[in-house]
Backbone as ProteinMPNN parsed JSONL, in Angstrom:
{"seq_chain_A": "MDIRIHEITHHSTVNGPGERSVIHFQGCKFQCPGCFNPSTHSLAGGRDISINEIISSIPPTIKDITISGGEPFLQPLALVTLAHALKHFGYSIVVFTGFYLEEIEKLNYGPQILALIDVLIDGRYDEQASSLMGLHGSDNQTIHFLSDRYNLTDFQSRDVEIFISVEGETQITGFPDENLLKAFSSHI", "coords_chain_A": {"N_chain_A": [[327.29, 97.85, 55.117], [330.198, 98.604, 53.297], [332.56, 97.044, 51.071], [335.833, 97.178, 49.769], [336.311, 96.152, 46.65], [337.952, 94.292, 44.12], [337.052, 92.638, 41.992], [334.338, 90.388, 41.219], [333.915, 87.014, 40.594], [331.835, 84.719, 39.176], [330.797, 81.274, 39.06], [333.215, 79.855, 39.028], [335.489, 77.145, 38.782], [338.031, 76.591, 39.578], [339.109, 77.725, 41.827], [338.938, 76.487, 44.245], [337.152, 73.662, 45.651], [334.341, 72.463, 43.791], [331.693, 74.43, 42.236], [332.117, 77.858, 42.355], [331.716, 81.196, 43.715], [333.957, 83.835, 43.425], [335.387, 86.226, 45.404], [337.23, 88.966, 45.028], [339.15, 90.871, 46.964], [340.215, 94.312, 47.142], [343.404, 95.836, 47.311], [346.607, 95.427, 48.702], [349.247, 95.031, 50.896], [351.518, 93.533, 50.783], [352.56, 92.988, 48.198], [353.982, 90.971, 46.713], [356.841, 89.894, 44.893], [356.401, 88.796, 41.58], [353.723, 88.292, 41.846], [350.536, 87.15, 40.829], [348.303, 88.77, 40.667], [348.733, 91.724, 40.369], [347.191, 93.983, 39.816], [345.425, 94.163, 41.86], [346.68, 95.318, 43.993], [346.785, 98.139, 44.643], [345.542, 100.328, 47.074], [343.723, 102.21, 46.458], [342.381, 101.362, 44.245], [339.819, 99.425, 42.518], [336.369, 99.086, 43.579], [333.755, 100.241, 45.782], [331.513, 98.055, 47.278], [328.454, 96.997, 48.613], [327.839, 94.643, 51.251], [325.368, 93.41, 51.083], [324.829, 93.73, 48.326], [326.861, 92.12, 47.271], [326.181, 89.544, 48.231], [323.624, 89.292, 47.109], [324.335, 89.135, 44.45], [325.312, 86.615, 44.046], [324.821, 83.696, 42.255], [321.956, 81.513, 42.519], [322.545, 78.784, 42.295], [325.057, 78.422, 43.293], [326.992, 77.419, 46.036], [329.342, 77.684, 47.31], [332.102, 79.684, 48.304], [334.969, 81.603, 47.493], [337.362, 83.689, 48.882], [339.604, 86.114, 48.021], [342.445, 88.041, 46.974], [344.04, 90.941, 45.918], [344.396, 91.595, 49.408], [342.466, 90.161, 51.728], [342.448, 90.411, 54.576], [343.208, 92.995, 55.132], [340.996, 94.469, 55.342], [339.545, 93.945, 57.849], [337.15, 94.207, 59.486], [335.146, 94.372, 57.535], [335.602, 91.908, 56.303], [335.035, 90.008, 58.373], [332.355, 90.595, 58.767], [331.257, 90.033, 56.251], [331.927, 87.267, 56.065], [330.438, 86.266, 58.21], [327.817, 86.809, 57.3], [327.794, 85.221, 54.956], [328.104, 82.644, 56.043], [325.732, 82.514, 57.484], [323.93, 82.143, 55.419], [324.647, 79.631, 54.63], [326.887, 79.109, 53.018], [329.99, 77.602, 52.043], [333.344, 78.564, 52.882], [336.404, 79.557, 51.546], [339.513, 81.033, 52.095], [342.103, 82.913, 50.705], [345.218, 84.243, 51.644], [347.941, 86.518, 52.241], [348.926, 86.811, 54.742], [350.222, 84.952, 57.526], [348.925, 82.201, 59.431], [349.551, 82.483, 62.185], [349.94, 85.216, 62.364], [347.416, 86.178, 61.671], [345.895, 85.326, 63.828], [346.502, 87.254, 65.678], [345.492, 89.589, 64.68], [343.049, 92.288, 64.547], [339.815, 91.096, 64.779], [340.716, 88.733, 63.707], [340.692, 86.04, 65.012], [337.876, 85.684, 65.094], [337.187, 85.674, 62.393], [338.58, 83.397, 61.504], [337.109, 81.455, 62.821], [334.83, 81.363, 61.311], [335.403, 80.489, 58.74], [336.078, 77.821, 56.372], [338.414, 76.883, 55.147], [341.723, 78.007, 55.133], [344.183, 79.416, 53.182], [347.359, 80.193, 53.512], [350.108, 82.588, 53.658], [352.801, 84.448, 52.232], [353.332, 84.937, 48.76], [355.971, 83.269, 47.162], [358.044, 83.601, 44.631], [360.295, 82.125, 44.053], [359.75, 79.68, 45.049], [357.664, 78.672, 43.604], [354.723, 76.841, 43.137], [353.838, 73.759, 41.586], [351.816, 72.064, 41.948], [348.63, 71.453, 43.413], [346.369, 73.657, 45.232], [347.647, 76.29, 45.715], [349.885, 79.084, 45.519], [352.677, 79.078, 45.966], [355.169, 76.882, 47.351], [355.686, 77.434, 50.03], [353.36, 78.185, 51.157], [350.508, 77.318, 53.155], [347.814, 75.037, 53.471], [345.166, 75.264, 55.529], [342.838, 73.403, 57.256], [339.98, 74.331, 58.645], [337.529, 73.493, 59.339], [335.53, 70.51, 59.125], [334.661, 70.226, 56.571], [336.086, 69.972, 54.155], [338.919, 68.212, 52.655], [342.412, 67.382, 52.085], [342.512, 66.154, 49.556], [340.562, 67.501, 48.126], [341.86, 69.765, 47.329], [343.843, 69.341, 45.467], [343.812, 69.627, 42.689], [344.808, 71.694, 39.915], [344.123, 74.192, 37.98], [343.19, 76.431, 35.27], [341.125, 79.184, 34.381], [339.619, 81.078, 31.8], [337.77, 83.867, 31.406], [335.508, 85.573, 29.296], [333.858, 88.498, 28.887], [330.629, 89.778, 27.777], [331.184, 92.258, 26.857], [333.682, 91.958, 25.878], [335.801, 91.996, 27.631], [338.499, 90.398, 29.277], [339.328, 87.893, 31.689], [341.558, 86.123, 33.666], [341.822, 83.351, 35.798], [342.667, 81.263, 38.592], [345.507, 79.176, 38.585], [347.73, 80.03, 36.636], [350.6, 79.178, 34.615], [353.823, 80.725, 34.027], [354.327, 80.871, 31.239], [351.744, 80.74, 30.093], [350.645, 83.086, 31.146], [352.259, 85.029, 29.881], [351.618, 84.549, 27.174], [348.889, 85.063, 27.243], [348.769, 87.789, 28.058], [349.966, 89.018, 25.896], [348.073, 88.947, 23.946], [345.987, 90.544, 24.603]], "CA_chain_A": [[328.735, 98.028, 55.117], [330.832, 98.44, 51.993], [333.872, 96.396, 50.975], [336.6, 97.587, 48.592], [336.399, 94.924, 45.861], [338.56, 94.365, 42.793], [336.037, 92.064, 41.116], [333.683, 89.162, 41.67], [333.827, 86.042, 39.503], [330.885, 83.643, 39.478], [330.89, 80.002, 38.327], [334.597, 79.386, 38.931], [335.729, 75.779, 39.252], [339.465, 76.407, 39.796], [339.52, 78.457, 43.028], [338.455, 75.678, 45.354], [336.296, 72.573, 45.191], [332.984, 72.784, 43.373], [331.458, 75.674, 41.504], [332.229, 78.883, 43.384], [331.862, 82.625, 43.438], [335.236, 84.294, 43.962], [335.33, 87.637, 45.754], [338.6, 89.477, 45.054], [339.286, 92.135, 47.684], [341.175, 95.254, 46.567], [344.425, 96.36, 48.211], [347.534, 94.473, 49.301], [350.485, 95.68, 51.33], [352.668, 92.637, 50.604], [353.074, 93.192, 46.851], [355.002, 89.94, 46.514], [357.401, 89.81, 43.538], [355.831, 87.717, 40.778], [352.3, 88.109, 42.152], [349.665, 86.969, 39.675], [347.241, 89.77, 40.674], [349.231, 93.045, 40.78], [346.158, 95.014, 39.694], [344.667, 94.209, 43.119], [347.535, 95.859, 45.058], [346.502, 99.523, 45.021], [344.461, 100.52, 48.039], [342.769, 103.153, 45.866], [341.718, 100.742, 43.105], [338.57, 98.706, 42.755], [335.156, 99.867, 43.856], [333.053, 99.874, 47.008], [330.283, 97.284, 47.068], [327.866, 96.616, 49.895], [327.749, 93.198, 51.502], [324.08, 92.961, 50.528], [325.0, 93.61, 46.87], [327.703, 90.948, 46.998], [325.4, 88.324, 48.47], [322.548, 89.253, 46.112], [324.882, 88.832, 43.127], [325.715, 85.205, 43.972], [323.769, 82.889, 41.627], [321.346, 80.577, 43.465], [323.118, 77.438, 42.186], [326.388, 78.401, 43.902], [326.958, 77.238, 47.493], [330.715, 77.765, 47.803], [332.703, 80.999, 48.089], [336.399, 81.814, 47.729], [337.717, 85.09, 49.096], [341.003, 86.259, 47.662], [342.851, 89.435, 46.956], [344.489, 91.719, 47.04], [344.545, 91.0, 50.739], [341.208, 90.309, 52.463], [342.603, 90.757, 55.994], [343.425, 94.43, 55.297], [339.664, 95.007, 55.642], [339.094, 92.902, 58.767], [335.748, 94.336, 59.889], [334.352, 93.997, 56.363], [335.769, 90.467, 56.084], [334.29, 89.245, 59.377], [330.931, 90.833, 58.521], [330.919, 89.245, 55.059], [332.005, 85.838, 56.404], [329.286, 85.953, 59.06], [326.633, 86.787, 56.439], [327.887, 84.056, 54.081], [327.833, 81.458, 56.869], [324.304, 82.545, 57.799], [323.222, 81.602, 54.263], [325.078, 78.257, 54.411], [327.998, 78.966, 52.077], [331.333, 77.24, 52.512], [334.233, 79.698, 52.63], [337.843, 79.37, 51.437], [340.164, 82.342, 52.044], [343.519, 83.029, 50.371], [345.804, 85.421, 52.281], [349.39, 86.601, 52.369], [349.257, 86.686, 56.166], [350.352, 83.603, 58.064], [347.932, 81.898, 60.46], [349.973, 83.049, 63.481], [349.713, 86.662, 62.273], [345.963, 86.4, 61.663], [345.394, 85.129, 65.188], [346.779, 88.471, 66.444], [344.85, 90.727, 64.03], [341.676, 92.613, 64.925], [338.813, 90.207, 64.194], [341.339, 87.532, 63.154], [340.114, 84.795, 65.532], [336.467, 85.572, 64.702], [337.157, 85.295, 60.974], [339.016, 82.001, 61.413], [336.017, 80.606, 63.306], [333.752, 81.358, 60.329], [335.806, 79.963, 57.432], [336.351, 76.383, 56.318], [339.794, 76.64, 54.73], [342.601, 79.172, 55.001], [345.432, 79.161, 52.469], [348.105, 81.344, 54.022], [351.518, 82.788, 53.352], [353.155, 85.318, 51.124], [353.78, 84.238, 47.559], [357.42, 83.251, 46.961], [358.222, 83.161, 43.242], [361.389, 81.147, 44.013], [359.192, 78.396, 45.481], [356.398, 78.551, 42.889], [354.204, 75.48, 43.212], [353.301, 73.174, 40.366], [350.733, 71.163, 42.324], [347.739, 71.872, 44.483], [345.71, 74.957, 45.172], [348.4, 77.362, 46.36], [350.802, 79.661, 44.544], [354.069, 78.682, 46.212], [355.264, 75.76, 48.287], [355.762, 77.882, 51.422], [352.006, 78.441, 51.624], [349.913, 76.17, 53.832], [346.363, 74.892, 53.448], [344.675, 74.94, 56.88], [341.44, 72.972, 57.273], [339.452, 74.863, 59.888], [336.302, 72.748, 59.595], [335.645, 69.172, 58.528], [333.94, 70.25, 55.291], [336.981, 69.595, 53.064], [340.182, 67.563, 53.007], [343.503, 67.685, 51.169], [342.168, 65.673, 48.216], [339.752, 68.535, 47.48], [342.704, 70.895, 46.946], [344.981, 68.844, 44.696], [343.785, 70.028, 41.283], [345.422, 72.982, 39.605], [343.643, 74.519, 36.648], [343.076, 77.834, 34.902], [339.939, 79.556, 33.634], [339.646, 82.374, 31.136], [336.413, 84.365, 31.195], [335.378, 86.684, 28.353], [332.54, 89.101, 29.084], [329.941, 90.176, 26.547], [331.841, 93.491, 26.405], [334.991, 91.596, 25.352], [336.836, 92.041, 28.663], [338.971, 89.069, 29.641], [339.826, 87.679, 33.044], [342.144, 84.804, 33.873], [341.809, 83.016, 37.21], [343.255, 79.963, 38.887], [346.956, 79.195, 38.777], [348.411, 79.911, 35.341], [352.06, 79.215, 34.659], [354.416, 81.938, 33.454], [354.16, 80.859, 29.786], [350.363, 81.081, 29.785], [350.476, 84.505, 31.453], [352.896, 85.803, 28.81], [350.82, 84.391, 25.963], [347.607, 85.719, 27.48], [348.936, 89.24, 28.098], [350.362, 89.517, 24.574], [346.903, 88.92, 23.057], [344.915, 91.399, 25.15]], "C_chain_A": [[329.276, 97.756, 53.727], [332.193, 97.758, 52.13], [334.534, 96.922, 49.709], [336.927, 96.308, 47.826], [337.087, 95.212, 44.531], [337.559, 93.849, 41.756], [335.443, 90.832, 41.776], [333.526, 88.271, 40.451], [332.88, 84.928, 39.94], [331.175, 82.436, 38.586], [332.331, 79.548, 38.105], [334.689, 77.956, 39.464], [337.205, 75.526, 39.549], [339.98, 77.102, 41.061], [339.028, 77.793, 44.304], [337.525, 74.618, 44.811], [334.894, 73.053, 44.823], [332.91, 74.046, 42.545], [331.321, 76.798, 42.529], [332.056, 80.277, 42.822], [333.146, 83.053, 44.133], [335.14, 85.798, 44.17], [336.764, 88.109, 45.935], [338.613, 90.829, 45.759], [340.337, 93.004, 47.0], [342.133, 95.728, 47.657], [345.277, 95.261, 48.808], [348.824, 95.19, 49.654], [351.713, 94.812, 51.062], [353.346, 92.845, 49.254], [354.23, 92.245, 46.533], [355.521, 89.957, 45.074], [356.827, 88.588, 42.806], [354.363, 87.459, 41.045], [351.483, 88.059, 40.876], [348.627, 88.092, 39.557], [347.733, 91.168, 41.045], [348.196, 94.156, 40.658], [345.299, 95.12, 40.95], [345.441, 94.905, 44.23], [347.136, 97.246, 45.531], [345.335, 99.597, 45.992], [343.374, 101.436, 47.476], [341.99, 102.536, 44.705], [340.399, 100.102, 43.481], [337.391, 99.628, 42.955], [334.523, 99.373, 45.15], [331.741, 99.188, 46.653], [329.746, 96.892, 48.435], [327.828, 95.094, 50.02], [326.435, 92.654, 50.947], [324.16, 92.796, 49.015], [325.797, 92.368, 46.512], [326.877, 89.676, 47.127], [324.274, 88.195, 47.451], [323.057, 88.867, 44.73], [325.229, 87.354, 42.957], [324.565, 84.39, 43.367], [323.233, 81.829, 42.594], [321.913, 79.162, 43.403], [324.466, 77.308, 42.895], [326.265, 78.347, 45.425], [328.331, 77.393, 48.13], [331.335, 79.098, 47.393], [334.206, 80.917, 48.329], [336.617, 83.313, 47.86], [339.218, 85.195, 48.9], [341.332, 87.738, 47.593], [343.346, 89.886, 45.625], [344.647, 90.909, 48.326], [343.283, 91.218, 51.558], [341.368, 90.797, 53.908], [342.999, 92.217, 56.209], [342.104, 95.157, 55.542], [338.996, 94.053, 56.642], [337.641, 93.008, 59.21], [334.824, 93.941, 58.738], [334.426, 92.483, 56.13], [334.975, 89.655, 57.094], [332.781, 89.418, 59.166], [330.456, 90.03, 57.311], [330.902, 87.754, 55.384], [330.809, 85.419, 57.261], [328.012, 85.86, 58.219], [326.633, 85.553, 55.528], [327.576, 82.771, 54.84], [326.355, 81.361, 57.203], [323.482, 81.927, 56.666], [323.732, 80.212, 53.861], [326.207, 78.049, 53.424], [329.228, 78.406, 52.774], [332.261, 78.381, 52.114], [335.688, 79.242, 52.647], [338.451, 80.769, 51.323], [341.643, 82.171, 51.717], [344.049, 84.31, 51.005], [347.319, 85.353, 52.243], [349.841, 86.564, 53.819], [349.426, 85.217, 56.515], [349.35, 83.432, 59.196], [348.281, 82.559, 61.79], [349.775, 84.564, 63.508], [348.22, 86.982, 62.346], [345.393, 86.277, 63.07], [345.586, 86.363, 66.065], [346.112, 89.714, 65.858], [343.492, 91.029, 64.661], [340.73, 91.743, 64.115], [339.409, 88.919, 63.629], [340.739, 86.247, 63.683], [338.643, 84.596, 65.142], [336.334, 85.145, 63.242], [337.528, 83.825, 60.825], [337.905, 81.046, 61.851], [334.891, 80.467, 62.281], [334.113, 80.7, 59.0], [336.167, 78.486, 57.515], [337.805, 76.073, 56.01], [340.511, 77.974, 54.616], [343.851, 78.716, 54.26], [346.291, 80.381, 52.723], [349.529, 81.401, 53.517], [351.743, 83.673, 52.148], [353.663, 84.489, 49.943], [355.291, 84.386, 47.427], [357.682, 82.705, 45.564], [359.367, 82.158, 43.098], [360.909, 79.747, 44.406], [357.844, 78.141, 44.812], [355.969, 77.089, 42.813], [353.677, 75.022, 41.861], [352.114, 72.267, 40.654], [349.888, 71.788, 43.424], [347.294, 73.315, 44.372], [346.409, 75.973, 46.068], [349.461, 77.823, 45.366], [352.24, 79.243, 44.706], [354.115, 77.675, 47.357], [355.398, 76.17, 49.75], [354.371, 78.154, 52.004], [351.383, 77.159, 52.165], [348.402, 76.208, 53.697], [345.938, 74.421, 54.835], [343.198, 74.581, 56.791], [340.868, 73.335, 58.636], [338.079, 74.295, 60.233], [336.497, 71.375, 58.958], [334.957, 69.085, 57.164], [334.786, 69.74, 54.125], [338.18, 68.826, 53.591], [341.199, 67.842, 51.902], [343.21, 67.25, 49.738], [341.38, 66.729, 47.436], [340.594, 69.68, 46.92], [343.927, 70.481, 46.136], [344.986, 69.315, 43.25], [344.356, 71.425, 41.112], [345.086, 73.313, 38.161], [343.572, 76.032, 36.469], [341.76, 78.024, 34.168], [340.188, 80.911, 32.985], [338.194, 82.742, 30.843], [336.468, 85.523, 30.207], [333.96, 87.223, 28.494], [331.908, 89.451, 27.741], [330.518, 91.472, 25.99], [333.228, 93.212, 25.831], [336.119, 91.687, 26.362], [337.211, 90.616, 29.053], [339.48, 89.047, 31.069], [340.371, 86.261, 33.098], [342.176, 84.558, 35.383], [342.287, 81.584, 37.394], [344.746, 80.122, 39.088], [347.683, 78.986, 37.455], [349.927, 79.885, 35.512], [352.55, 80.456, 33.914], [354.213, 82.009, 31.939], [352.743, 81.242, 29.379], [350.109, 82.561, 30.052], [351.074, 85.374, 30.36], [352.065, 85.737, 27.534], [349.506, 85.147, 26.091], [347.753, 87.237, 27.413], [349.335, 89.806, 26.734], [349.194, 89.561, 23.602], [345.748, 89.774, 23.572], [344.963, 92.748, 24.474]], "O_chain_A": [[328.87, 96.803, 53.062], [332.875, 97.875, 53.148], [333.869, 97.095, 48.688], [337.715, 95.482, 48.287], [336.839, 96.238, 43.897], [337.256, 94.528, 40.775], [335.974, 90.308, 42.756], [333.06, 88.715, 39.402], [333.107, 84.275, 40.959], [331.73, 82.572, 37.496], [332.629, 78.918, 37.09], [334.054, 77.605, 40.459], [337.602, 74.379, 39.751], [341.18, 77.064, 41.332], [338.743, 78.454, 45.302], [337.146, 74.662, 43.641], [334.338, 73.94, 45.471], [333.926, 74.648, 42.199], [330.516, 76.709, 43.456], [332.223, 80.514, 41.626], [333.397, 82.685, 45.281], [334.849, 86.55, 43.24], [337.441, 87.704, 46.881], [338.137, 91.822, 45.207], [341.248, 92.486, 46.353], [341.721, 95.989, 48.788], [344.761, 94.285, 49.353], [349.419, 95.871, 48.818], [352.838, 95.31, 51.11], [354.574, 92.876, 49.176], [355.313, 92.674, 46.135], [354.729, 90.026, 44.134], [356.78, 87.489, 43.357], [353.805, 86.495, 40.519], [351.713, 88.838, 39.95], [348.12, 88.345, 38.463], [347.185, 91.759, 41.976], [348.315, 95.177, 41.335], [344.526, 96.067, 41.091], [344.902, 95.072, 45.324], [347.151, 97.5, 46.735], [344.279, 99.006, 45.764], [342.242, 101.437, 47.96], [341.028, 103.138, 44.229], [339.926, 100.222, 44.612], [337.41, 100.793, 42.557], [334.729, 98.231, 45.56], [330.965, 99.68, 45.835], [330.511, 96.499, 49.315], [327.791, 94.369, 49.027], [326.402, 91.552, 50.4], [323.622, 91.832, 48.471], [325.458, 91.65, 45.571], [326.879, 88.833, 46.231], [324.0, 87.093, 46.978], [322.301, 88.329, 43.921], [325.42, 86.892, 41.832], [323.457, 84.392, 43.904], [323.992, 81.304, 43.408], [321.777, 78.408, 44.367], [324.962, 76.196, 43.076], [325.528, 79.128, 46.026], [328.475, 77.252, 49.345], [331.121, 79.579, 46.28], [334.66, 80.245, 49.254], [336.123, 84.101, 47.054], [339.998, 84.472, 49.519], [340.584, 88.579, 48.093], [343.134, 89.368, 44.529], [344.98, 89.724, 48.317], [343.04, 92.326, 52.036], [340.509, 91.522, 54.41], [343.117, 92.649, 57.356], [342.1, 96.331, 55.911], [337.99, 93.424, 56.316], [336.959, 91.988, 59.301], [333.829, 93.249, 58.951], [333.421, 91.855, 55.797], [334.301, 88.699, 56.712], [332.018, 88.474, 59.368], [329.386, 89.422, 57.341], [329.96, 87.053, 55.015], [330.239, 84.346, 57.061], [327.215, 84.939, 58.4], [325.597, 84.914, 55.347], [326.862, 81.906, 54.333], [325.783, 80.271, 57.209], [322.469, 81.273, 56.911], [323.29, 79.671, 52.848], [326.466, 76.914, 53.024], [329.48, 78.695, 53.944], [332.008, 79.082, 51.135], [336.154, 78.63, 53.609], [337.967, 81.596, 50.55], [342.348, 81.392, 52.359], [343.404, 85.355, 50.916], [347.906, 84.272, 52.216], [351.014, 86.313, 54.098], [348.841, 84.345, 55.872], [348.97, 84.405, 59.847], [347.411, 83.129, 62.448], [349.477, 85.133, 64.558], [347.814, 87.94, 63.004], [344.508, 87.041, 63.455], [344.911, 86.509, 67.084], [346.158, 90.781, 66.469], [342.858, 90.145, 65.237], [340.843, 91.67, 62.892], [338.665, 88.085, 63.114], [340.304, 85.416, 62.885], [338.215, 83.47, 64.889], [335.463, 84.344, 62.902], [336.862, 83.088, 60.098], [337.78, 79.948, 61.308], [334.082, 79.544, 62.377], [333.222, 80.384, 58.21], [336.515, 77.971, 58.578], [338.369, 75.118, 56.545], [339.977, 78.942, 54.075], [344.499, 77.749, 54.658], [346.006, 81.469, 52.223], [350.081, 80.418, 53.021], [350.983, 83.652, 51.18], [354.337, 83.475, 50.121], [355.83, 85.484, 47.563], [357.563, 81.503, 45.327], [359.408, 81.413, 42.119], [361.58, 78.753, 44.129], [356.981, 77.474, 45.382], [356.763, 76.213, 42.467], [353.136, 75.815, 41.091], [351.477, 71.758, 39.732], [350.382, 72.552, 44.253], [347.775, 74.08, 43.537], [345.84, 76.453, 47.049], [349.882, 77.067, 44.49], [352.957, 79.068, 43.721], [353.227, 77.627, 48.208], [355.238, 75.327, 50.632], [354.229, 78.332, 53.214], [351.685, 76.061, 51.699], [347.783, 77.268, 53.794], [346.297, 73.326, 55.267], [342.395, 75.375, 56.301], [341.219, 72.733, 59.651], [337.532, 74.585, 61.296], [337.521, 71.118, 58.325], [334.702, 67.989, 56.665], [334.248, 69.135, 53.198], [338.435, 68.785, 54.795], [340.87, 68.47, 50.896], [343.626, 67.926, 48.797], [341.52, 66.832, 46.218], [340.101, 70.479, 46.124], [344.934, 71.189, 46.121], [346.05, 69.399, 42.637], [344.38, 72.227, 42.046], [345.693, 72.778, 37.234], [343.854, 76.801, 37.388], [341.323, 77.147, 33.424], [340.871, 81.771, 33.541], [337.486, 82.03, 30.131], [337.37, 86.358, 30.274], [332.985, 86.51, 28.256], [332.569, 89.424, 26.703], [330.369, 91.763, 24.803], [333.887, 94.132, 25.346], [337.279, 91.48, 26.006], [336.352, 89.74, 29.148], [339.991, 90.041, 31.586], [339.73, 85.317, 32.636], [342.519, 85.455, 36.154], [342.303, 80.796, 36.448], [345.197, 81.094, 39.694], [348.191, 77.898, 37.183], [350.469, 80.491, 36.436], [351.772, 81.144, 33.253], [353.956, 83.087, 31.404], [352.559, 81.992, 28.42], [349.429, 83.221, 29.266], [350.458, 86.358, 29.951], [351.835, 86.759, 26.887], [349.064, 85.797, 25.144], [346.939, 87.905, 26.775], [349.059, 90.973, 26.455], [349.312, 90.158, 22.531], [344.647, 89.723, 23.024], [344.152, 93.622, 24.781]]}, "name": "protein", "num_of_chains": 1, "seq": "MDIRIHEITHHSTVNGPGERSVIHFQGCKFQCPGCFNPSTHSLAGGRDISINEIISSIPPTIKDITISGGEPFLQPLALVTLAHALKHFGYSIVVFTGFYLEEIEKLNYGPQILALIDVLIDGRYDEQASSLMGLHGSDNQTIHFLSDRYNLTDFQSRDVEIFISVEGETQITGFPDENLLKAFSSHI"}
């Protein structure tokens, strides 16, 4: 099965506790004003990658995964299949979504996905309530602990990473403030 992916970032330490691989799904219907990842919004963007390719790409030292967007729940069958495969290999899973928990519970495969993940960070980004603390973009978003693997202390840090590939491509991840985003985009 293929998943429409924006990009995959390995060795991230700002998208959840520990060293993680971050899988950015492509496509988002919410398109929240002020979204940090507008390049993930187009349903036609990104590329198709098989679940086997995704799992094979994860470095052996990494045991934790973050799934973000775009919007992962717009590809529910792919998301539940990926989450099931990741759990089979013992990975912890954190998922960021613009859907609220109550909405996910009503989606196709929603309850099955929730049963497979450790943490859900839900809610549409609200630039008027932009958060300065913790691992969420705005204060209206909620961190739901769906297993006993993590606790609130694990999600208090708020950092930024900038990756530069050997080809010179740059990627910023984490939770940058508006000033850093402006400075970063003016130097690309």
